[in-house]
CSV table of C-alpha atoms and ligand atoms in Angstrom, one decimal:
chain,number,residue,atom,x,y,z
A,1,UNK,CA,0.0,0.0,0.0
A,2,UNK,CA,1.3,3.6,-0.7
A,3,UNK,CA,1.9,5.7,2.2
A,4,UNK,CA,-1.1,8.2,1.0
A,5,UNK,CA,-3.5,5.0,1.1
A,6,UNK,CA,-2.0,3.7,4.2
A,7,UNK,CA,-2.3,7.9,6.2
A,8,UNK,CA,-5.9,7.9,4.8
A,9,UNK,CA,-7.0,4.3,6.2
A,10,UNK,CA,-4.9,4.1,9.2
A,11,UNK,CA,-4.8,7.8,10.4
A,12,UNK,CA,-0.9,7.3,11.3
A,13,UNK,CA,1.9,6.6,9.8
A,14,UNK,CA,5.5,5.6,11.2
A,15,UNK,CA,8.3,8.4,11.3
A,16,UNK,CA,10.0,7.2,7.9
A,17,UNK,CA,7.0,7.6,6.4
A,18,UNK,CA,6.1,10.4,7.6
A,19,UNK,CA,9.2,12.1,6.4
A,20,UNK,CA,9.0,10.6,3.0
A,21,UNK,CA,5.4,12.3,2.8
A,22,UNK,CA,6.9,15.4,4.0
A,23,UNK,CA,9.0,15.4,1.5
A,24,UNK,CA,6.9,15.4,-1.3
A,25,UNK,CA,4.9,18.7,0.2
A,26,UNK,CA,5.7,20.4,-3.3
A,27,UNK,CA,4.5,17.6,-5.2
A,28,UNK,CA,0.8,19.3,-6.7
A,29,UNK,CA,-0.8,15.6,-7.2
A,30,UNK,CA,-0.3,15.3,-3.4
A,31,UNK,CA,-1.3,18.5,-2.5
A,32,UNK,CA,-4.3,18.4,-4.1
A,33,UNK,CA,-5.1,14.4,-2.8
A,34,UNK,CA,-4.2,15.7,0.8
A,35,UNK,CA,-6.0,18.4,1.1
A,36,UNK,CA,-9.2,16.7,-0.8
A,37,UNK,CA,-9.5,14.2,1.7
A,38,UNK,CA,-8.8,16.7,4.6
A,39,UNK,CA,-11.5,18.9,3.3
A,40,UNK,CA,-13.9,15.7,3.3
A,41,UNK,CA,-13.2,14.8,6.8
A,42,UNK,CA,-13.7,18.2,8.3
A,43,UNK,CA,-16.9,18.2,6.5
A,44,UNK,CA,-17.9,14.3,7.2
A,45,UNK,CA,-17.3,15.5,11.2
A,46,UNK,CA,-18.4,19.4,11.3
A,47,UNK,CA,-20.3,19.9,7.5
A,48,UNK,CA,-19.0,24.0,6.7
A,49,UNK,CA,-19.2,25.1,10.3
A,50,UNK,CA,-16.5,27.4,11.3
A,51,UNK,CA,-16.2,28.4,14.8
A,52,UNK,CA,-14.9,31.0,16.5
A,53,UNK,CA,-13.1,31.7,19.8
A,54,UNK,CA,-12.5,35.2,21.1
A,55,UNK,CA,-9.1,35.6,22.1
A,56,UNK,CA,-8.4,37.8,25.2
A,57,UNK,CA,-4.4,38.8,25.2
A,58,UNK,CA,-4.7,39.7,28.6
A,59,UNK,CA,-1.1,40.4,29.9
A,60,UNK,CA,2.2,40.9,27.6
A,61,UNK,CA,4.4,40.3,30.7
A,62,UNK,CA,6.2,36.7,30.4
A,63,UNK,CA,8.9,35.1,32.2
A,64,UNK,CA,10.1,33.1,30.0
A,65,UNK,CA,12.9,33.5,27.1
A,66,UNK,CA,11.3,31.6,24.0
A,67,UNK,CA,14.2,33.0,21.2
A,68,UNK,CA,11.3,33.1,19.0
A,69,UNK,CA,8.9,34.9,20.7
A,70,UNK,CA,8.9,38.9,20.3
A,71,UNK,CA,7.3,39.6,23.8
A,72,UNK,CA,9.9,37.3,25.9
A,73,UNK,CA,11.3,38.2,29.0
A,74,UNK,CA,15.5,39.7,27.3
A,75,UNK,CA,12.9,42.3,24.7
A,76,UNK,CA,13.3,45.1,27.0
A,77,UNK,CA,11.6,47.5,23.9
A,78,UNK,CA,8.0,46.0,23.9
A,79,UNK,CA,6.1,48.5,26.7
A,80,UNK,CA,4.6,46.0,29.1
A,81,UNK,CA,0.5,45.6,30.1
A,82,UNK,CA,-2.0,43.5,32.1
A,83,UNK,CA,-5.1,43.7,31.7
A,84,UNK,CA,-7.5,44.6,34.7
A,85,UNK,CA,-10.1,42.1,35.8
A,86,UNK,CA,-12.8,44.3,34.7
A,87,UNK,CA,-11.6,45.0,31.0
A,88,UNK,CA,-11.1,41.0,30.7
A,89,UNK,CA,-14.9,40.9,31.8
A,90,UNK,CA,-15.6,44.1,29.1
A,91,UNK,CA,-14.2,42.1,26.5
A,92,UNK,CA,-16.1,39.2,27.2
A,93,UNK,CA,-19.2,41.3,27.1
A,94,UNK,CA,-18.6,43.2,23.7
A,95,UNK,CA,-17.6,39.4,22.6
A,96,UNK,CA,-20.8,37.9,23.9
A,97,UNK,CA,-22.3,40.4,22.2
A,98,UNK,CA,-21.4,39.7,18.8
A,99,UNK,CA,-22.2,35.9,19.0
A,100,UNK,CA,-18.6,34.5,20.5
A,101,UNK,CA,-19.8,31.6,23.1
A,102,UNK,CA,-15.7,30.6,23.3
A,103,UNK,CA,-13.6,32.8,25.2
A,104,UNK,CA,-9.7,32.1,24.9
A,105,UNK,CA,-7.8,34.2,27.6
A,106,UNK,CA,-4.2,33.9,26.6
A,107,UNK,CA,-1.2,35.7,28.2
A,108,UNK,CA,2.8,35.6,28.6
A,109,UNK,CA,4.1,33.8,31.5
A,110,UNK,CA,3.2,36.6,34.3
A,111,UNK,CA,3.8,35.8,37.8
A,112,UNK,CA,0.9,38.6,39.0
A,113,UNK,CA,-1.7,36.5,38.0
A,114,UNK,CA,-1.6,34.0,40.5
A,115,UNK,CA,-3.7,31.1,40.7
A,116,UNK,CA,-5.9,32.7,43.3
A,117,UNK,CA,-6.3,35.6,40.6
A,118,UNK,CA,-6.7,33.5,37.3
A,119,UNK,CA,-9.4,31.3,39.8
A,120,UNK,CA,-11.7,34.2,40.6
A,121,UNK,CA,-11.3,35.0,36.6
A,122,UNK,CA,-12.3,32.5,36.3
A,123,UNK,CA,-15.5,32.5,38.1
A,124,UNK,CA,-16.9,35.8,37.0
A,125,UNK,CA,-16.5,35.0,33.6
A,126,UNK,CA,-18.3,31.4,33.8
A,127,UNK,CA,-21.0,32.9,36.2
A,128,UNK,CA,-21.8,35.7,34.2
A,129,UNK,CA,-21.5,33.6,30.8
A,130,UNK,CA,-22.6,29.8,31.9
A,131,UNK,CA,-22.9,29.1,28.0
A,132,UNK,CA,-19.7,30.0,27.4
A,133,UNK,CA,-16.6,27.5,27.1
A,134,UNK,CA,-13.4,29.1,28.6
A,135,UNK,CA,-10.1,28.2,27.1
A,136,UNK,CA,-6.7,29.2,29.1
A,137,UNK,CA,-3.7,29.5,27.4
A,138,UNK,CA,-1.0,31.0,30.0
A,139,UNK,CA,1.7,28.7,30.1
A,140,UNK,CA,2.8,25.8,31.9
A,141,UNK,CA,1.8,26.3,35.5
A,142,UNK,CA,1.7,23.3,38.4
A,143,UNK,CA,-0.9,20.6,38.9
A,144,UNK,CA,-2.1,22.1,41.7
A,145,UNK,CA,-3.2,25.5,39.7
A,146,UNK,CA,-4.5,23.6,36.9
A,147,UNK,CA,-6.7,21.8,39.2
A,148,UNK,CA,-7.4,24.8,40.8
A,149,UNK,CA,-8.6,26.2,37.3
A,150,UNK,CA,-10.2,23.5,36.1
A,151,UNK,CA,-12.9,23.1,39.6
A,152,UNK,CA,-13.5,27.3,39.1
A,153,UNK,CA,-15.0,26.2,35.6
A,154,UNK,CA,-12.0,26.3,33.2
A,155,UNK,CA,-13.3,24.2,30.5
A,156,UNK,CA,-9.9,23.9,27.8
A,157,UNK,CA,-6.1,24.6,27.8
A,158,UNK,CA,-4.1,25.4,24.9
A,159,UNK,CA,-0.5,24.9,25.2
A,160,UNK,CA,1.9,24.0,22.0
A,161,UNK,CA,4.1,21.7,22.5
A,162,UNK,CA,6.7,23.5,20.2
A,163,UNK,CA,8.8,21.2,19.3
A,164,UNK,CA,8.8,16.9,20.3
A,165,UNK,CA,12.0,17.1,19.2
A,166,UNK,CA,14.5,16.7,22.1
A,167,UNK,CA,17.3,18.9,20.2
A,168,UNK,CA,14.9,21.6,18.8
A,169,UNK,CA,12.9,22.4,21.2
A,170,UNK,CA,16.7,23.0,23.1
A,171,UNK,CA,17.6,25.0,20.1
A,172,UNK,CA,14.2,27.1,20.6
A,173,UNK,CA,14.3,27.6,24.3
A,174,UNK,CA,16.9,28.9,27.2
A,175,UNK,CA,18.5,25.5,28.6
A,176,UNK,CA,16.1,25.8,32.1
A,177,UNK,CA,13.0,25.2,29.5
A,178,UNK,CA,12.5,21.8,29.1
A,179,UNK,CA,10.6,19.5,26.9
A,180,UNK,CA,9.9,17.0,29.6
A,181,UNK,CA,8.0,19.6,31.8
A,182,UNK,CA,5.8,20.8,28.9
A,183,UNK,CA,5.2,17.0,28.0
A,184,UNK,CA,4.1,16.5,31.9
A,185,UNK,CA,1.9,19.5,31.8
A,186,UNK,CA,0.2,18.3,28.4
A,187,UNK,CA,-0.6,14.9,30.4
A,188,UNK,CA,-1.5,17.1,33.4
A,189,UNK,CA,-3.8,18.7,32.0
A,190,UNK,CA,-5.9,15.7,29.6
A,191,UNK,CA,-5.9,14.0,32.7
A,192,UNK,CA,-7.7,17.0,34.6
A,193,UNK,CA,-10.4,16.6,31.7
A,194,UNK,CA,-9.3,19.3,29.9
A,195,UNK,CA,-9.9,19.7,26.3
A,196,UNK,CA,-6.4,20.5,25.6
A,197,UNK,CA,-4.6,22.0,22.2
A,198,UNK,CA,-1.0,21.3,21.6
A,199,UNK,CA,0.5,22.7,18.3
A,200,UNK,CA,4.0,23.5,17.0
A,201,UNK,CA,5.4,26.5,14.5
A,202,UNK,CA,6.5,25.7,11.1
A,203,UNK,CA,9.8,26.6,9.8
A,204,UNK,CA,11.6,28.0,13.1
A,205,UNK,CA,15.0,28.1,12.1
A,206,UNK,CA,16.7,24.3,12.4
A,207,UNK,CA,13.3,22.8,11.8
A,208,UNK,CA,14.0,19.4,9.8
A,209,UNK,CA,11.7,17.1,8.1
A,210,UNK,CA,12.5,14.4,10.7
A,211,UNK,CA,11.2,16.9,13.9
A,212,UNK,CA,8.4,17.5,11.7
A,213,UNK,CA,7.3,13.8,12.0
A,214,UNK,CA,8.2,14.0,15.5
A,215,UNK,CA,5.8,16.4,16.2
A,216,UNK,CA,3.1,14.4,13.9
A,217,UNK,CA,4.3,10.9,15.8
A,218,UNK,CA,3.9,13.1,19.4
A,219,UNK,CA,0.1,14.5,18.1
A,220,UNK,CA,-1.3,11.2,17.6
A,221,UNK,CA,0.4,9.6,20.8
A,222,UNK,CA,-1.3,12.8,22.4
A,223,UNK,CA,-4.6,12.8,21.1
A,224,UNK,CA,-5.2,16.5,21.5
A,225,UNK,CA,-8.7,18.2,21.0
A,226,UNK,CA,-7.5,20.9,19.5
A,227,UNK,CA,-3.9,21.3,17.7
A,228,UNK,CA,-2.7,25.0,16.7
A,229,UNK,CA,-0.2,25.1,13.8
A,230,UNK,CA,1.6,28.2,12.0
A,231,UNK,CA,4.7,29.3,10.4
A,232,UNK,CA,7.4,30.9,11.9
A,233,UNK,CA,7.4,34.6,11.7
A,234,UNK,CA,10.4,36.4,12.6
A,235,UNK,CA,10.5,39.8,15.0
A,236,UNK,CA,12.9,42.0,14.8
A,237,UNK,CA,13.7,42.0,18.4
A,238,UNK,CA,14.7,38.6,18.9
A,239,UNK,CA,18.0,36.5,17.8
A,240,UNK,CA,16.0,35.3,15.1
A,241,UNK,CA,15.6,38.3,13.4
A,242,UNK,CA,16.9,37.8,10.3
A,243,UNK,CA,16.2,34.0,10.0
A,244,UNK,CA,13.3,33.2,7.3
A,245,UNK,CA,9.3,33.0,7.7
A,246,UNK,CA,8.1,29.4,7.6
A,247,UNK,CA,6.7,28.1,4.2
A,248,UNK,CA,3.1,29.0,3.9
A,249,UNK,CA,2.9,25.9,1.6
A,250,UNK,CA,4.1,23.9,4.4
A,251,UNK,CA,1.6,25.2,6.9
A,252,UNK,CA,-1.4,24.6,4.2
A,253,UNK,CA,0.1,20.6,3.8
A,254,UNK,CA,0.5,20.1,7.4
A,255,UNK,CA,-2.7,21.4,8.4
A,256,UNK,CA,-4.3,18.7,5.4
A,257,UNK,CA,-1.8,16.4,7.5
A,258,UNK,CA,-3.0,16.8,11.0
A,259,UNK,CA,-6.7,17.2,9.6
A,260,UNK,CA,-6.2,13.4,7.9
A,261,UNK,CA,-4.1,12.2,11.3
A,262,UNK,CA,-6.7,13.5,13.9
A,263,UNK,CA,-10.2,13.7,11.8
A,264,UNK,CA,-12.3,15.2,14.5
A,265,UNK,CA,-9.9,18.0,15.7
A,266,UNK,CA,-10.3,21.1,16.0
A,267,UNK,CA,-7.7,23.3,13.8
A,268,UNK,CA,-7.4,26.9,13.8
A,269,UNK,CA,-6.5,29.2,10.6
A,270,UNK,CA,-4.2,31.0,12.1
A,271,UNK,CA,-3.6,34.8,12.2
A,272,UNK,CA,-0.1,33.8,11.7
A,273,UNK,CA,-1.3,32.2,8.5
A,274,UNK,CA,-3.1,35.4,7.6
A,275,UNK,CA,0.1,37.4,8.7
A,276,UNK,CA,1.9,35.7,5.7
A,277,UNK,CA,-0.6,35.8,3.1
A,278,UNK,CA,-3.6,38.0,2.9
A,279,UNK,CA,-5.7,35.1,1.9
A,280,UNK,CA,-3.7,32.6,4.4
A,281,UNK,CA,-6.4,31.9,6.7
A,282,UNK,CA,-9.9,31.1,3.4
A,283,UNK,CA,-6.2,29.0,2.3
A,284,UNK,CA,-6.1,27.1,5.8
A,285,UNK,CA,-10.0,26.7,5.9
A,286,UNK,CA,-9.4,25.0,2.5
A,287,UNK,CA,-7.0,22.9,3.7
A,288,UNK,CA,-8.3,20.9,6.6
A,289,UNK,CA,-9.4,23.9,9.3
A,290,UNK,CA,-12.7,24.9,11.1
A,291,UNK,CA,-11.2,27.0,13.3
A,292,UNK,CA,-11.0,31.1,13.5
A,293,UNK,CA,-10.0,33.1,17.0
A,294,UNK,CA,-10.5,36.9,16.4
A,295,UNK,CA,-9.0,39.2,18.5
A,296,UNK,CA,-11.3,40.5,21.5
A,297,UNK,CA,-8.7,42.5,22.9
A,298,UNK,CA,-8.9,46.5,23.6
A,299,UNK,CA,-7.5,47.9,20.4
A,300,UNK,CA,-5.1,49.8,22.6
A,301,UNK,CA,-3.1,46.7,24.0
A,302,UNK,CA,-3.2,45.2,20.5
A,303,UNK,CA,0.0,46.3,18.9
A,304,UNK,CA,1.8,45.5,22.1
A,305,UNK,CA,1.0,41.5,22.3
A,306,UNK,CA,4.0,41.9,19.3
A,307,UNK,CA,4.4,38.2,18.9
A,308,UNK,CA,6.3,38.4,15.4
A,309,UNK,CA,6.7,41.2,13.0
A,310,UNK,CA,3.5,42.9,10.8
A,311,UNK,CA,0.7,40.6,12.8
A,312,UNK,CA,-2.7,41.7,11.9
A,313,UNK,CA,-5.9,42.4,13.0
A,314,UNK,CA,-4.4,45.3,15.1
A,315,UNK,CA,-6.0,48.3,14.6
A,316,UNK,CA,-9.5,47.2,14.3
A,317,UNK,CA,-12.3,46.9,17.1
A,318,UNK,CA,-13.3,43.5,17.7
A,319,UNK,CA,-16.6,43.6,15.7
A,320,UNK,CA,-15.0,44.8,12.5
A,321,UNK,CA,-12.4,41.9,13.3
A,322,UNK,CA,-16.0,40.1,13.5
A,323,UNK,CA,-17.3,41.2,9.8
A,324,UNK,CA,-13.9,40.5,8.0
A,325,UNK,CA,-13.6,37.1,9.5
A,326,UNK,CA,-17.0,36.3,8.8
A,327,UNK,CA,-17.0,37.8,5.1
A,328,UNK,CA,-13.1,35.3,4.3
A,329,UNK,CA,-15.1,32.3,6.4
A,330,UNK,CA,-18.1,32.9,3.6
A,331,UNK,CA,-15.8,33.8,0.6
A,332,UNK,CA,-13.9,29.9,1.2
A,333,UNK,CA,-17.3,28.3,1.2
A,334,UNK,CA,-18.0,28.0,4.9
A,335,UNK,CA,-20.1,29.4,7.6
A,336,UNK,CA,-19.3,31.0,11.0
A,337,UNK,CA,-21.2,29.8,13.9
A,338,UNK,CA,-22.1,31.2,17.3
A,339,UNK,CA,-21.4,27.6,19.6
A,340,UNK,CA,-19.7,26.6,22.2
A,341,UNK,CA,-18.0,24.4,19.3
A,342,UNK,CA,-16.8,21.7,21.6
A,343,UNK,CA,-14.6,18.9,20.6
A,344,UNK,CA,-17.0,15.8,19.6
B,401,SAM,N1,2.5,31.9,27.1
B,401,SAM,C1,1.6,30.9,26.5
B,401,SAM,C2,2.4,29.8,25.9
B,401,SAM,O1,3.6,29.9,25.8
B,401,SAM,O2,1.7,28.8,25.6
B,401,SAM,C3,0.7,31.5,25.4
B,401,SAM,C4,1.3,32.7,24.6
B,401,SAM,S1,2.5,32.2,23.3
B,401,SAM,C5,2.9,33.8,22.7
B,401,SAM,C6,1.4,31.6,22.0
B,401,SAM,C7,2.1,31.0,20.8
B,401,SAM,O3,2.7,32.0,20.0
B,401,SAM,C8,3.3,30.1,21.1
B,401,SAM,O4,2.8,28.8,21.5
B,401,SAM,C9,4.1,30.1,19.8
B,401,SAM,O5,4.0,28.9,19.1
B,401,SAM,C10,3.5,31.3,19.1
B,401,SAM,N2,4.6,32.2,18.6
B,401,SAM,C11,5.4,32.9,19.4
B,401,SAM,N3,6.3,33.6,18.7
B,401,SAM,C12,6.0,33.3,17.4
B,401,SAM,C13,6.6,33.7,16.2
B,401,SAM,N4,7.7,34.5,16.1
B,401,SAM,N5,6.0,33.3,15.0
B,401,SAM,C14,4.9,32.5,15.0
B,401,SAM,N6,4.4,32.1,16.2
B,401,SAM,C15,4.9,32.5,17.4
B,402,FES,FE1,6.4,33.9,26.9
B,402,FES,FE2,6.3,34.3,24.4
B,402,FES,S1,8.1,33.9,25.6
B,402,FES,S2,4.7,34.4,25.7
């Protein structure tokens, strides 16, 4: 059996295959097979719902030194916020508003929001909005806070994985960050009953084929609800500055990929997709995703979460955010809906 057969019957494949498939991400015949049967998957499972999550980037202050990342700890240039409690809670209100029943709140690595603080969050928001799934994406944090998070109402956890290559994720992250720990907090947190996302970046500078399947060997061990995937982006402030963007095509063929791998997951066009190409995210839609995450956040904090260099969706309020998503989400042949959108 050819290794496209054998992905699309058996939903795995072993790592030499998986880098001979890699390989052949340029190949247009594959492509186009790929991404056909990702495309009938996602509609076998969710028909042409897209849903939506409203991200909350609640605090730009992070601990940690990711070398990719332009609001780590060593960028002394990016001016630093938090969010009050009560404009976390305006922004779920404008974003119940307009329809969003998925709040993401997502944040550096910031030592002021304590468990006790993220709990009582936590609270307001699922008392006020008991419809609503709440998503945490803030880092990797102990058992304890997790299960702390998780009894106040917290309903999902996204936290990439990054790299489940031993040597890249090294090559990504100051020595004191450790695979192992972000692995443990993965488990962690499935085994709290979280839905969790994992995800990785595509083309950060070292990136092989054969970490690639790693990653795709380390999804389906995992199981993940939810899996976020994007390319690379440089920012000017980090020691990658000058390396190269990720491959859009990449991103597109992976996202067919993890689509085929995991059929029922949920898989978000990125905004780092629509960073790189205008069209990136209708692209990602058509390749496998059903996933978009406009931004919720005050417009004035907006430039400031400076993840990589140019990132959209900055300067707009988050209902115009609301329109253009909705317009690209129609425009690739799909439809944006107002649900919880949980994992099936
Ligand atoms: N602190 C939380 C964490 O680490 O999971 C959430 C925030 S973190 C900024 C969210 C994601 O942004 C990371 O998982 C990373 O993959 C992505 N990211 C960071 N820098 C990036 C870059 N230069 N290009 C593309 N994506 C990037
Ligand atoms: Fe912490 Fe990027 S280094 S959010």
């Amino acid at each position: 059996m050819d290794i496209i057969s054998k992905l699309m019957e058996e939903h795995q494949l072993e790592k030499a295959e998986w880098i001979e498939l890699l390989s052949k991400s340029e190949d247009p015949f594959v492509v186009k097979e790929l991404r056909e049967a990702a495309v009938k998957l996602r509609k076998r499972y969710y028909g042409d719902k897209v849903f939506t999550r409203g991200l909350i980037e609640f605090t730009n202050y992070c601990k940690n030194g990711c070398y990719y990342c332009g609001i780590n700890r060593e960028n002394r240039k990016v001016k630093r916020y938090r969010l009050t409690e009560e404009e976390i809670l305006d922004c779920c209100e404008n974003g119940y508003g307009l329809g969003f029943r998925t709040f993401v709140l997502q944040g550096g690595e910031d030592g002021y929001f304590t468990t006790d603080r993220i709990t009582e969050i936590i609270r307001e928001i699922k008392k006020r909005y008991p419809d609503c799934a709440l998503t945490l994406s803030i880092g990797e944090r102990s058992y304890e806070s997790y299960l702390a998070w998780r009894k106040a109402g917290a309903d999902r956890y996204l936290l990439r994985h990054e790299a489940a290559s031993e040597s890249l994720y090294q090559s990504l992250h100051p020595a004191e960050m450790k695979l192992s720990s972000r692995r443990k907090c993965l488990h962690d947190l499935k085994e709290l009953g979280y839905q969790v996302g994992a995800g990785f970046m595509v083309g950060p500078p070292g990136q092989s084929l054969e970490d690639l399947a790693e990653d795709l060997l380390f999804l389906k061990e995992l199981e993940p609800q939810m899996v976020g995937i994007g390319p690379f982006i440089p920012h000017h402030e980090t020691r990658f500055s000058e390396e190269k963007a990720g491959s859009i095509e990449l991103t597109l063929f992976l996202l067919s990929i993890v689509r085929i791998l995991l059929p029922k997951v949920l898989l978000p066009a990125t905004t780092a997709l629509g960073t790189m190409d205008p069209e990136g995210r209708e692209k990602g839609l058509r390749a496998g995703a059903n996933v978009v995450m406009p931004n919720l956040s005050p417009v004035k904090n907006r430039k400031l979460y400076d993840l990589y260099d140019n990132k959209i969706c900055t300067g707009e309020e988050a209902a115009e955010c609301c329109g253009c998503l909705s317009r690209r989400v129609e425009s690739a042949g799909y439809r944006l809906v107002a649900e919880r959108g949980d994992a099936l």
